[in-house]
mmCIF file of N, CA and C in Angstrom:
data_model
loop_
_atom_site.group_PDB
_atom_site.id
_atom_site.type_symbol
_atom_site.label_atom_id
_atom_site.label_comp_id
_atom_site.label_asym_id
_atom_site.label_seq_id
_atom_site.Cartn_x
_atom_site.Cartn_y
_atom_site.Cartn_z
ATOM 1 N N UNK A 10 -12.493 -27.470 36.433
ATOM 2 C CA UNK A 10 -11.510 -27.766 35.424
ATOM 3 C C UNK A 10 -11.857 -26.954 34.174
ATOM 4 N N UNK A 11 -10.887 -26.212 33.655
ATOM 5 C CA UNK A 11 -11.109 -25.396 32.472
ATOM 6 C C UNK A 11 -10.663 -26.154 31.239
ATOM 7 N N UNK A 12 -11.348 -25.879 30.168
ATOM 8 C CA UNK A 12 -11.001 -26.512 28.896
ATOM 9 C C UNK A 12 -10.536 -25.451 27.931
ATOM 10 N N UNK A 13 -9.864 -25.885 26.908
ATOM 11 C CA UNK A 13 -9.380 -24.957 25.884
ATOM 12 C C UNK A 13 -10.575 -24.404 25.123
ATOM 13 N N UNK A 14 -10.502 -23.141 24.674
ATOM 14 C CA UNK A 14 -11.622 -22.573 23.927
ATOM 15 C C UNK A 14 -11.811 -23.300 22.604
ATOM 16 N N UNK A 15 -13.061 -23.378 22.194
ATOM 17 C CA UNK A 15 -13.391 -24.030 20.934
ATOM 18 C C UNK A 15 -12.841 -23.206 19.773
ATOM 19 N N UNK A 16 -12.268 -23.846 18.762
ATOM 20 C CA UNK A 16 -11.786 -23.084 17.604
ATOM 21 C C UNK A 16 -12.964 -22.551 16.799
ATOM 22 N N UNK A 17 -12.757 -21.406 16.167
ATOM 23 C CA UNK A 17 -13.799 -20.836 15.326
ATOM 24 C C UNK A 17 -13.935 -21.687 14.068
ATOM 25 N N UNK A 18 -15.002 -21.432 13.323
ATOM 26 C CA UNK A 18 -15.266 -22.205 12.100
ATOM 27 C C UNK A 18 -14.123 -22.021 11.098
ATOM 28 N N UNK A 19 -13.596 -20.788 11.001
ATOM 29 C CA UNK A 19 -12.514 -20.523 10.046
ATOM 30 C C UNK A 19 -11.238 -21.254 10.450
ATOM 31 N N UNK A 20 -10.930 -21.273 11.756
ATOM 32 C CA UNK A 20 -9.735 -21.975 12.224
ATOM 33 C C UNK A 20 -9.870 -23.471 12.014
ATOM 34 N N UNK A 21 -11.073 -23.994 12.283
ATOM 35 C CA UNK A 21 -11.298 -25.429 12.096
ATOM 36 C C UNK A 21 -11.193 -25.801 10.626
ATOM 37 N N UNK A 22 -11.708 -24.936 9.746
ATOM 38 C CA UNK A 22 -11.633 -25.217 8.306
ATOM 39 C C UNK A 22 -10.196 -25.165 7.813
ATOM 40 N N UNK A 23 -9.406 -24.256 8.376
ATOM 41 C CA UNK A 23 -8.010 -24.151 7.962
ATOM 42 C C UNK A 23 -7.205 -25.367 8.423
ATOM 43 N N UNK A 24 -7.582 -25.945 9.549
ATOM 44 C CA UNK A 24 -6.839 -27.085 10.077
ATOM 45 C C UNK A 24 -7.250 -28.408 9.431
ATOM 46 N N UNK A 25 -8.455 -28.457 8.836
ATOM 47 C CA UNK A 25 -8.930 -29.696 8.215
ATOM 48 C C UNK A 25 -8.166 -29.984 6.935
ATOM 49 N N UNK A 26 -7.823 -31.236 6.693
ATOM 50 C CA UNK A 26 -7.206 -31.562 5.410
ATOM 51 C C UNK A 26 -8.238 -31.451 4.294
ATOM 52 N N UNK A 27 -7.790 -31.124 3.138
ATOM 53 C CA UNK A 27 -8.687 -30.999 2.002
ATOM 54 C C UNK A 27 -9.099 -32.377 1.509
ATOM 55 N N UNK A 28 -10.330 -32.454 0.993
ATOM 56 C CA UNK A 28 -10.823 -33.723 0.465
ATOM 57 C C UNK A 28 -10.748 -33.695 -1.053
ATOM 58 N N UNK A 29 -9.546 -33.575 -1.558
ATOM 59 C CA UNK A 29 -9.325 -33.535 -2.994
ATOM 60 C C UNK A 29 -8.458 -34.725 -3.373
ATOM 61 N N UNK A 30 -9.016 -35.732 -4.038
ATOM 62 C CA UNK A 30 -8.235 -36.919 -4.345
ATOM 63 C C UNK A 30 -7.151 -36.681 -5.387
ATOM 64 N N UNK A 31 -7.232 -35.596 -6.153
ATOM 65 C CA UNK A 31 -6.265 -35.350 -7.211
ATOM 66 C C UNK A 31 -4.974 -34.732 -6.688
ATOM 67 N N UNK A 32 -4.962 -34.256 -5.448
ATOM 68 C CA UNK A 32 -3.775 -33.624 -4.890
ATOM 69 C C UNK A 32 -3.031 -34.591 -3.986
ATOM 70 N N UNK A 33 -1.720 -34.470 -4.006
ATOM 71 C CA UNK A 33 -0.916 -35.302 -3.113
ATOM 72 C C UNK A 33 -1.012 -34.758 -1.687
ATOM 73 N N UNK A 34 -0.518 -35.519 -0.738
ATOM 74 C CA UNK A 34 -0.551 -35.102 0.658
ATOM 75 C C UNK A 34 0.274 -33.829 0.851
ATOM 76 N N UNK A 35 1.386 -33.714 0.127
ATOM 77 C CA UNK A 35 2.220 -32.516 0.243
ATOM 78 C C UNK A 35 1.484 -31.285 -0.287
ATOM 79 N N UNK A 36 0.795 -31.437 -1.413
ATOM 80 C CA UNK A 36 0.047 -30.319 -1.974
ATOM 81 C C UNK A 36 -1.093 -29.906 -1.047
ATOM 82 N N UNK A 37 -1.747 -30.902 -0.445
ATOM 83 C CA UNK A 37 -2.807 -30.589 0.503
ATOM 84 C C UNK A 37 -2.245 -29.860 1.716
ATOM 85 N N UNK A 38 -1.083 -30.282 2.196
ATOM 86 C CA UNK A 38 -0.453 -29.623 3.343
ATOM 87 C C UNK A 38 -0.086 -28.181 2.993
ATOM 88 N N UNK A 39 0.387 -27.945 1.763
ATOM 89 C CA UNK A 39 0.716 -26.592 1.333
ATOM 90 C C UNK A 39 -0.527 -25.713 1.280
ATOM 91 N N UNK A 40 -1.638 -26.281 0.814
ATOM 92 C CA UNK A 40 -2.880 -25.507 0.739
ATOM 93 C C UNK A 40 -3.395 -25.166 2.132
ATOM 94 N N UNK A 41 -3.261 -26.114 3.077
ATOM 95 C CA UNK A 41 -3.666 -25.849 4.450
ATOM 96 C C UNK A 41 -2.791 -24.748 5.035
ATOM 97 N N UNK A 42 -1.495 -24.782 4.750
ATOM 98 C CA UNK A 42 -0.581 -23.751 5.231
ATOM 99 C C UNK A 42 -0.964 -22.390 4.656
ATOM 100 N N UNK A 43 -1.329 -22.350 3.386
ATOM 101 C CA UNK A 43 -1.735 -21.090 2.764
ATOM 102 C C UNK A 43 -3.006 -20.551 3.398
ATOM 103 N N UNK A 44 -3.960 -21.449 3.671
ATOM 104 C CA UNK A 44 -5.201 -21.009 4.303
ATOM 105 C C UNK A 44 -4.940 -20.492 5.707
ATOM 106 N N UNK A 45 -4.031 -21.153 6.435
ATOM 107 C CA UNK A 45 -3.693 -20.713 7.786
ATOM 108 C C UNK A 45 -3.018 -19.345 7.740
ATOM 109 N N UNK A 46 -2.141 -19.134 6.771
ATOM 110 C CA UNK A 46 -1.475 -17.837 6.625
ATOM 111 C C UNK A 46 -2.491 -16.750 6.280
ATOM 112 N N UNK A 47 -3.460 -17.071 5.431
ATOM 113 C CA UNK A 47 -4.496 -16.102 5.082
ATOM 114 C C UNK A 47 -5.336 -15.749 6.301
ATOM 115 N N UNK A 48 -5.613 -16.734 7.137
ATOM 116 C CA UNK A 48 -6.376 -16.488 8.356
ATOM 117 C C UNK A 48 -5.597 -15.578 9.303
ATOM 118 N N UNK A 49 -4.294 -15.819 9.436
ATOM 119 C CA UNK A 49 -3.458 -14.974 10.296
ATOM 120 C C UNK A 49 -3.412 -13.542 9.760
ATOM 121 N N UNK A 50 -3.328 -13.390 8.447
ATOM 122 C CA UNK A 50 -3.305 -12.050 7.851
ATOM 123 C C UNK A 50 -4.635 -11.337 8.100
ATOM 124 N N UNK A 51 -5.730 -12.061 8.037
ATOM 125 C CA UNK A 51 -7.040 -11.475 8.301
ATOM 126 C C UNK A 51 -7.140 -11.014 9.743
ATOM 127 N N UNK A 52 -6.607 -11.816 10.673
ATOM 128 C CA UNK A 52 -6.627 -11.421 12.081
ATOM 129 C C UNK A 52 -5.807 -10.158 12.312
ATOM 130 N N UNK A 53 -4.650 -10.057 11.656
ATOM 131 C CA UNK A 53 -3.829 -8.850 11.791
ATOM 132 C C UNK A 53 -4.574 -7.632 11.236
ATOM 133 N N UNK A 54 -5.214 -7.809 10.091
ATOM 134 C CA UNK A 54 -5.971 -6.716 9.486
ATOM 135 C C UNK A 54 -7.095 -6.262 10.415
ATOM 136 N N UNK A 55 -7.799 -7.194 10.998
ATOM 137 C CA UNK A 55 -8.892 -6.851 11.906
ATOM 138 C C UNK A 55 -8.348 -6.103 13.130
ATOM 139 N N UNK A 56 -7.181 -6.517 13.641
ATOM 140 C CA UNK A 56 -6.579 -5.827 14.780
ATOM 141 C C UNK A 56 -6.292 -4.371 14.432
ATOM 142 N N UNK A 57 -5.673 -4.143 13.264
ATOM 143 C CA UNK A 57 -5.324 -2.777 12.878
ATOM 144 C C UNK A 57 -6.571 -1.946 12.587
ATOM 145 N N UNK A 58 -7.591 -2.553 12.003
ATOM 146 C CA UNK A 58 -8.838 -1.825 11.773
ATOM 147 C C UNK A 58 -9.461 -1.385 13.099
ATOM 148 N N UNK A 59 -9.469 -2.290 14.084
ATOM 149 C CA UNK A 59 -10.015 -1.942 15.396
ATOM 150 C C UNK A 59 -9.210 -0.828 16.039
ATOM 151 N N UNK A 60 -7.894 -0.914 15.946
ATOM 152 C CA UNK A 60 -7.041 0.093 16.563
ATOM 153 C C UNK A 60 -7.265 1.469 15.941
ATOM 154 N N UNK A 61 -7.293 1.554 14.630
ATOM 155 C CA UNK A 61 -7.511 2.828 13.939
ATOM 156 C C UNK A 61 -8.915 3.353 14.236
ATOM 157 N N UNK A 62 -9.881 2.444 14.247
ATOM 158 C CA UNK A 62 -11.257 2.836 14.510
ATOM 159 C C UNK A 62 -11.397 3.419 15.924
ATOM 160 N N UNK A 63 -10.825 2.762 16.915
ATOM 161 C CA UNK A 63 -10.903 3.262 18.289
ATOM 162 C C UNK A 63 -10.117 4.569 18.459
ATOM 163 N N UNK A 64 -9.003 4.717 17.755
ATOM 164 C CA UNK A 64 -8.248 5.975 17.801
ATOM 165 C C UNK A 64 -9.093 7.116 17.249
ATOM 166 N N UNK A 65 -9.792 6.863 16.162
ATOM 167 C CA UNK A 65 -10.645 7.891 15.572
ATOM 168 C C UNK A 65 -11.776 8.302 16.487
ATOM 169 N N UNK A 66 -12.424 7.322 17.080
ATOM 170 C CA UNK A 66 -13.523 7.646 18.000
ATOM 171 C C UNK A 66 -12.993 8.396 19.212
ATOM 172 N N UNK A 67 -11.814 8.012 19.696
ATOM 173 C CA UNK A 67 -11.207 8.718 20.836
ATOM 174 C C UNK A 67 -10.885 10.166 20.479
ATOM 175 N N UNK A 68 -10.374 10.400 19.275
ATOM 176 C CA UNK A 68 -10.077 11.781 18.858
ATOM 177 C C UNK A 68 -11.347 12.620 18.748
ATOM 178 N N UNK A 69 -12.430 12.020 18.276
ATOM 179 C CA UNK A 69 -13.693 12.755 18.191
ATOM 180 C C UNK A 69 -14.152 13.152 19.598
ATOM 181 N N UNK A 70 -14.095 12.208 20.524
ATOM 182 C CA UNK A 70 -14.511 12.485 21.904
ATOM 183 C C UNK A 70 -13.590 13.536 22.532
ATOM 184 N N UNK A 71 -12.282 13.424 22.286
ATOM 185 C CA UNK A 71 -11.335 14.394 22.828
ATOM 186 C C UNK A 71 -11.599 15.789 22.258
ATOM 187 N N UNK A 72 -11.875 15.879 20.955
ATOM 188 C CA UNK A 72 -12.199 17.166 20.340
ATOM 189 C C UNK A 72 -13.458 17.774 20.942
ATOM 190 N N UNK A 73 -14.443 16.928 21.197
ATOM 191 C CA UNK A 73 -15.675 17.416 21.823
ATOM 192 C C UNK A 73 -15.388 17.911 23.241
ATOM 193 N N UNK A 74 -14.545 17.189 23.981
ATOM 194 C CA UNK A 74 -14.172 17.629 25.330
ATOM 195 C C UNK A 74 -13.464 18.988 25.272
ATOM 196 N N UNK A 75 -12.555 19.142 24.319
ATOM 197 C CA UNK A 75 -11.847 20.427 24.201
ATOM 198 C C UNK A 75 -12.815 21.563 23.905
ATOM 199 N N UNK A 76 -13.832 21.276 23.103
ATOM 200 C CA UNK A 76 -14.793 22.302 22.718
ATOM 201 C C UNK A 76 -15.719 22.656 23.879
ATOM 202 N N UNK A 77 -16.298 21.626 24.515
ATOM 203 C CA UNK A 77 -17.323 21.862 25.522
ATOM 204 C C UNK A 77 -16.739 21.935 26.935
ATOM 205 N N UNK A 78 -15.880 20.967 27.276
ATOM 206 C CA UNK A 78 -15.386 20.885 28.641
ATOM 207 C C UNK A 78 -14.303 21.897 28.952
ATOM 208 N N UNK A 79 -13.298 21.961 28.132
ATOM 209 C CA UNK A 79 -12.170 22.851 28.393
ATOM 210 C C UNK A 79 -12.391 24.252 27.840
ATOM 211 N N UNK A 80 -13.426 24.403 27.011
ATOM 212 C CA UNK A 80 -13.750 25.701 26.392
ATOM 213 C C UNK A 80 -12.515 26.320 25.733
ATOM 214 N N UNK A 81 -11.817 25.471 24.975
ATOM 215 C CA UNK A 81 -10.577 25.888 24.324
ATOM 216 C C UNK A 81 -10.770 27.047 23.349
ATOM 217 N N UNK A 82 -11.838 27.079 22.550
ATOM 218 C CA UNK A 82 -12.000 28.220 21.643
ATOM 219 C C UNK A 82 -12.163 29.554 22.369
ATOM 220 N N UNK A 83 -12.767 29.525 23.560
ATOM 221 C CA UNK A 83 -12.956 30.779 24.298
ATOM 222 C C UNK A 83 -11.642 31.290 24.882
ATOM 223 N N UNK A 84 -10.773 30.326 25.302
ATOM 224 C CA UNK A 84 -9.523 30.765 25.929
ATOM 225 C C UNK A 84 -8.424 31.045 24.915
ATOM 226 N N UNK A 85 -8.397 30.319 23.798
ATOM 227 C CA UNK A 85 -7.309 30.477 22.821
ATOM 228 C C UNK A 85 -7.734 31.189 21.548
ATOM 229 N N UNK A 86 -9.006 31.418 21.375
ATOM 230 C CA UNK A 86 -9.475 32.120 20.187
ATOM 231 C C UNK A 86 -9.449 31.233 18.944
ATOM 232 N N UNK A 87 -8.932 31.806 17.854
ATOM 233 C CA UNK A 87 -8.920 31.100 16.572
ATOM 234 C C UNK A 87 -8.044 29.841 16.637
ATOM 235 N N UNK A 88 -6.917 29.922 17.328
ATOM 236 C CA UNK A 88 -6.044 28.739 17.443
ATOM 237 C C UNK A 88 -6.762 27.594 18.161
ATOM 238 N N UNK A 89 -7.569 27.911 19.164
ATOM 239 C CA UNK A 89 -8.344 26.890 19.867
ATOM 240 C C UNK A 89 -9.362 26.245 18.957
ATOM 241 N N UNK A 90 -9.998 27.054 18.117
ATOM 242 C CA UNK A 90 -10.969 26.513 17.156
ATOM 243 C C UNK A 90 -10.266 25.584 16.175
ATOM 244 N N UNK A 91 -9.093 25.973 15.717
ATOM 245 C CA UNK A 91 -8.342 25.136 14.768
ATOM 246 C C UNK A 91 -7.943 23.818 15.419
ATOM 247 N N UNK A 92 -7.494 23.847 16.661
ATOM 248 C CA UNK A 92 -7.088 22.613 17.354
ATOM 249 C C UNK A 92 -8.280 21.677 17.507
ATOM 250 N N UNK A 93 -9.420 22.229 17.926
ATOM 251 C CA UNK A 93 -10.629 21.401 18.095
ATOM 252 C C UNK A 93 -11.059 20.830 16.741
ATOM 253 N N UNK A 94 -11.031 21.641 15.704
ATOM 254 C CA UNK A 94 -11.433 21.183 14.373
ATOM 255 C C UNK A 94 -10.507 20.090 13.866
ATOM 256 N N UNK A 95 -9.196 20.235 14.109
ATOM 257 C CA UNK A 95 -8.256 19.199 13.688
ATOM 258 C C UNK A 95 -8.504 17.870 14.412
ATOM 259 N N UNK A 96 -8.765 17.947 15.716
ATOM 260 C CA UNK A 96 -9.044 16.713 16.475
ATOM 261 C C UNK A 96 -10.280 16.016 15.925
ATOM 262 N N UNK A 97 -11.338 16.786 15.707
ATOM 263 C CA UNK A 97 -12.582 16.185 15.202
ATOM 264 C C UNK A 97 -12.415 15.672 13.768
ATOM 265 N N UNK A 98 -11.723 16.427 12.922
ATOM 266 C CA UNK A 98 -11.539 16.008 11.533
ATOM 267 C C UNK A 98 -10.695 14.733 11.445
ATOM 268 N N UNK A 99 -9.572 14.699 12.183
ATOM 269 C CA UNK A 99 -8.748 13.483 12.181
ATOM 270 C C UNK A 99 -9.512 12.299 12.759
ATOM 271 N N UNK A 100 -10.329 12.562 13.782
ATOM 272 C CA UNK A 100 -11.150 11.490 14.351
ATOM 273 C C UNK A 100 -12.142 10.938 13.350
ATOM 274 N N UNK A 101 -12.762 11.816 12.579
ATOM 275 C CA UNK A 101 -13.709 11.355 11.555
ATOM 276 C C UNK A 101 -12.999 10.557 10.466
ATOM 277 N N UNK A 102 -11.828 11.010 10.061
ATOM 278 C CA UNK A 102 -11.078 10.291 9.027
ATOM 279 C C UNK A 102 -10.659 8.910 9.529
ATOM 280 N N UNK A 103 -10.175 8.864 10.774
ATOM 281 C CA UNK A 103 -9.719 7.585 11.317
ATOM 282 C C UNK A 103 -10.870 6.645 11.657
ATOM 283 N N UNK A 104 -12.070 7.169 11.823
ATOM 284 C CA UNK A 104 -13.199 6.283 12.128
ATOM 285 C C UNK A 104 -13.849 5.717 10.866
ATOM 286 N N UNK A 105 -13.370 6.079 9.702
ATOM 287 C CA UNK A 105 -13.909 5.522 8.454
ATOM 288 C C UNK A 105 -13.776 3.997 8.356
ATOM 289 N N UNK A 106 -12.713 3.379 8.875
ATOM 290 C CA UNK A 106 -12.644 1.917 8.793
ATOM 291 C C UNK A 106 -13.758 1.186 9.542
ATOM 292 N N UNK A 107 -14.560 1.913 10.311
ATOM 293 C CA UNK A 107 -15.684 1.285 10.996
ATOM 294 C C UNK A 107 -16.596 0.591 9.988
ATOM 295 N N UNK A 108 -16.840 1.249 8.860
ATOM 296 C CA UNK A 108 -17.708 0.664 7.833
ATOM 297 C C UNK A 108 -17.072 -0.601 7.263
ATOM 298 N N UNK A 109 -15.782 -0.578 7.018
ATOM 299 C CA UNK A 109 -15.083 -1.754 6.499
ATOM 300 C C UNK A 109 -15.161 -2.890 7.515
ATOM 301 N N UNK A 110 -14.915 -2.572 8.765
ATOM 302 C CA UNK A 110 -14.930 -3.580 9.828
ATOM 303 C C UNK A 110 -16.313 -4.223 9.940
ATOM 304 N N UNK A 111 -17.351 -3.402 9.946
ATOM 305 C CA UNK A 111 -18.700 -3.953 10.055
ATOM 306 C C UNK A 111 -19.070 -4.779 8.830
ATOM 307 N N UNK A 112 -18.619 -4.365 7.655
ATOM 308 C CA UNK A 112 -18.872 -5.137 6.440
ATOM 309 C C UNK A 112 -18.185 -6.497 6.510
ATOM 310 N N UNK A 113 -16.942 -6.523 6.991
ATOM 311 C CA UNK A 113 -16.229 -7.797 7.125
ATOM 312 C C UNK A 113 -16.908 -8.711 8.141
ATOM 313 N N UNK A 114 -17.391 -8.144 9.236
ATOM 314 C CA UNK A 114 -18.108 -8.952 10.222
ATOM 315 C C UNK A 114 -19.386 -9.534 9.621
ATOM 316 N N UNK A 115 -20.107 -8.731 8.853
ATOM 317 C CA UNK A 115 -21.329 -9.209 8.211
ATOM 318 C C UNK A 115 -21.025 -10.324 7.219
ATOM 319 N N UNK A 116 -19.968 -10.153 6.431
ATOM 320 C CA UNK A 116 -19.594 -11.195 5.463
ATOM 321 C C UNK A 116 -19.200 -12.485 6.182
ATOM 322 N N UNK A 117 -18.476 -12.378 7.289
ATOM 323 C CA UNK A 117 -18.077 -13.552 8.053
ATOM 324 C C UNK A 117 -19.311 -14.259 8.609
ATOM 325 N N UNK A 118 -20.265 -13.484 9.125
ATOM 326 C CA UNK A 118 -21.491 -14.070 9.656
ATOM 327 C C UNK A 118 -22.263 -14.794 8.560
ATOM 328 N N UNK A 119 -22.368 -14.179 7.381
ATOM 329 C CA UNK A 119 -23.086 -14.817 6.270
ATOM 330 C C UNK A 119 -22.392 -16.093 5.822
ATOM 331 N N UNK A 120 -21.059 -16.090 5.751
ATOM 332 C CA UNK A 120 -20.324 -17.291 5.360
ATOM 333 C C UNK A 120 -20.532 -18.411 6.358
ATOM 334 N N UNK A 121 -20.486 -18.093 7.651
ATOM 335 C CA UNK A 121 -20.707 -19.114 8.666
ATOM 336 C C UNK A 121 -22.129 -19.641 8.593
ATOM 337 N N UNK A 122 -23.084 -18.758 8.369
ATOM 338 C CA UNK A 122 -24.482 -19.168 8.265
ATOM 339 C C UNK A 122 -24.691 -20.089 7.063
ATOM 340 N N UNK A 123 -24.068 -19.754 5.932
ATOM 341 C CA UNK A 123 -24.181 -20.603 4.746
ATOM 342 C C UNK A 123 -23.512 -21.946 4.964
ATOM 343 N N UNK A 124 -22.365 -21.956 5.655
ATOM 344 C CA UNK A 124 -21.667 -23.216 5.923
ATOM 345 C C UNK A 124 -22.512 -24.115 6.820
ATOM 346 N N UNK A 125 -23.160 -23.533 7.817
ATOM 347 C CA UNK A 125 -24.017 -24.310 8.707
ATOM 348 C C UNK A 125 -25.213 -24.848 7.931
ATOM 349 N N UNK A 126 -25.801 -24.022 7.068
ATOM 350 C CA UNK A 126 -26.947 -24.464 6.277
ATOM 351 C C UNK A 126 -26.550 -25.602 5.332
ATOM 352 N N UNK A 127 -25.391 -25.494 4.689
ATOM 353 C CA UNK A 127 -24.923 -26.558 3.798
ATOM 354 C C UNK A 127 -24.636 -27.831 4.579
ATOM 355 N N UNK A 128 -24.068 -27.677 5.772
ATOM 356 C CA UNK A 128 -23.783 -28.843 6.607
ATOM 357 C C UNK A 128 -25.080 -29.537 7.014
ATOM 358 N N UNK A 129 -26.086 -28.748 7.385
ATOM 359 C CA UNK A 129 -27.374 -29.322 7.766
ATOM 360 C C UNK A 129 -28.047 -30.009 6.587
ATOM 361 N N UNK A 130 -27.944 -29.412 5.396
ATOM 362 C CA UNK A 130 -28.519 -30.028 4.206
ATOM 363 C C UNK A 130 -27.820 -31.339 3.878
ATOM 364 N N UNK A 131 -26.499 -31.362 4.041
ATOM 365 C CA UNK A 131 -25.743 -32.586 3.756
ATOM 366 C C UNK A 131 -26.117 -33.686 4.750
ATOM 367 N N UNK A 132 -26.330 -33.328 6.009
ATOM 368 C CA UNK A 132 -26.708 -34.330 6.997
ATOM 369 C C UNK A 132 -28.116 -34.854 6.765
ATOM 370 N N UNK A 133 -29.011 -33.968 6.333
ATOM 371 C CA UNK A 133 -30.397 -34.381 6.100
ATOM 372 C C UNK A 133 -30.577 -35.037 4.747
ATOM 373 N N UNK A 134 -29.607 -34.893 3.878
ATOM 374 C CA UNK A 134 -29.689 -35.498 2.559
ATOM 375 C C UNK A 134 -30.597 -34.754 1.611
ATOM 376 N N UNK A 135 -30.846 -33.487 1.867
ATOM 377 C CA UNK A 135 -31.682 -32.698 0.981
ATOM 378 C C UNK A 135 -30.807 -31.830 0.111
ATOM 379 N N UNK A 136 -31.345 -31.460 -1.021
ATOM 380 C CA UNK A 136 -30.588 -30.612 -1.937
ATOM 381 C C UNK A 136 -30.902 -29.144 -1.741
ATOM 382 N N UNK A 137 -31.774 -28.806 -0.811
ATOM 383 C CA UNK A 137 -32.093 -27.410 -0.568
ATOM 384 C C UNK A 137 -33.321 -26.946 -1.308
ATOM 385 N N UNK A 138 -33.824 -27.743 -2.265
ATOM 386 C CA UNK A 138 -35.007 -27.369 -3.008
ATOM 387 C C UNK A 138 -36.085 -28.406 -2.751
ATOM 388 N N UNK A 139 -37.257 -27.922 -2.557
ATOM 389 C CA UNK A 139 -38.374 -28.819 -2.299
ATOM 390 C C UNK A 139 -38.800 -29.475 -3.593
ATOM 391 N N UNK A 140 -39.056 -30.761 -3.557
ATOM 392 C CA UNK A 140 -39.476 -31.487 -4.750
ATOM 393 C C UNK A 140 -40.990 -31.369 -4.939
ATOM 394 N N UNK A 141 -41.731 -31.019 -3.883
ATOM 395 C CA UNK A 141 -43.170 -30.869 -3.964
ATOM 396 C C UNK A 141 -43.492 -29.418 -4.251
ATOM 397 N N UNK A 142 -44.259 -29.206 -5.303
ATOM 398 C CA UNK A 142 -44.638 -27.841 -5.653
ATOM 399 C C UNK A 142 -46.001 -27.541 -5.061
ATOM 400 N N UNK A 143 -46.083 -26.428 -4.372
ATOM 401 C CA UNK A 143 -47.410 -26.078 -3.825
ATOM 402 C C UNK A 143 -48.324 -25.617 -4.945
ATOM 403 N N UNK A 144 -49.583 -25.954 -4.812
ATOM 404 C CA UNK A 144 -50.555 -25.521 -5.824
ATOM 405 C C UNK A 144 -51.255 -24.282 -5.307
ATOM 406 N N UNK A 145 -51.639 -23.427 -6.242
ATOM 407 C CA UNK A 145 -52.356 -22.219 -5.830
ATOM 408 C C UNK A 145 -53.799 -22.600 -5.511
ATOM 409 N N UNK A 146 -54.514 -21.699 -4.882
ATOM 410 C CA UNK A 146 -55.883 -22.010 -4.459
ATOM 411 C C UNK A 146 -56.803 -22.214 -5.645
ATOM 412 N N UNK A 147 -56.508 -21.659 -6.802
ATOM 413 C CA UNK A 147 -57.370 -21.797 -7.988
ATOM 414 C C UNK A 147 -57.124 -23.100 -8.732
ATOM 415 N N UNK A 148 -55.998 -23.769 -8.536
ATOM 416 C CA UNK A 148 -55.696 -24.998 -9.258
ATOM 417 C C UNK A 148 -55.823 -26.195 -8.323
ATOM 418 N N UNK A 149 -56.128 -27.341 -8.935
ATOM 419 C CA UNK A 149 -56.255 -28.560 -8.143
ATOM 420 C C UNK A 149 -55.422 -29.656 -8.726
#
């Protein structure tokens, strides 16, 4: 028997009602809707970043194939060199979002890690700072 996949932390947070006593139920529902829309926009952005990134890497590989495998510069001369250079240059330009994508993944990982740490602190009842100060070896 298969079960539905577990929602990610961001999806679960977007679906949770806010714990703000000053807002009405309608205002809380609007805020949840806004968070859900922001999550959907982020997913679309990530899709397009992946698509552009993979297109760029594919163009780089294709340019390398034209240079080494098909020996295009030898058969076409200067025009072959220009075609290979254009493929590689466009591939490099399109692969620039790789840095953005990896940065967003790192930020998401850090946010999830902080949320888990805060959740664990709340369950343990600690404030995150130790109340006992260690003494150095010279002091007693």
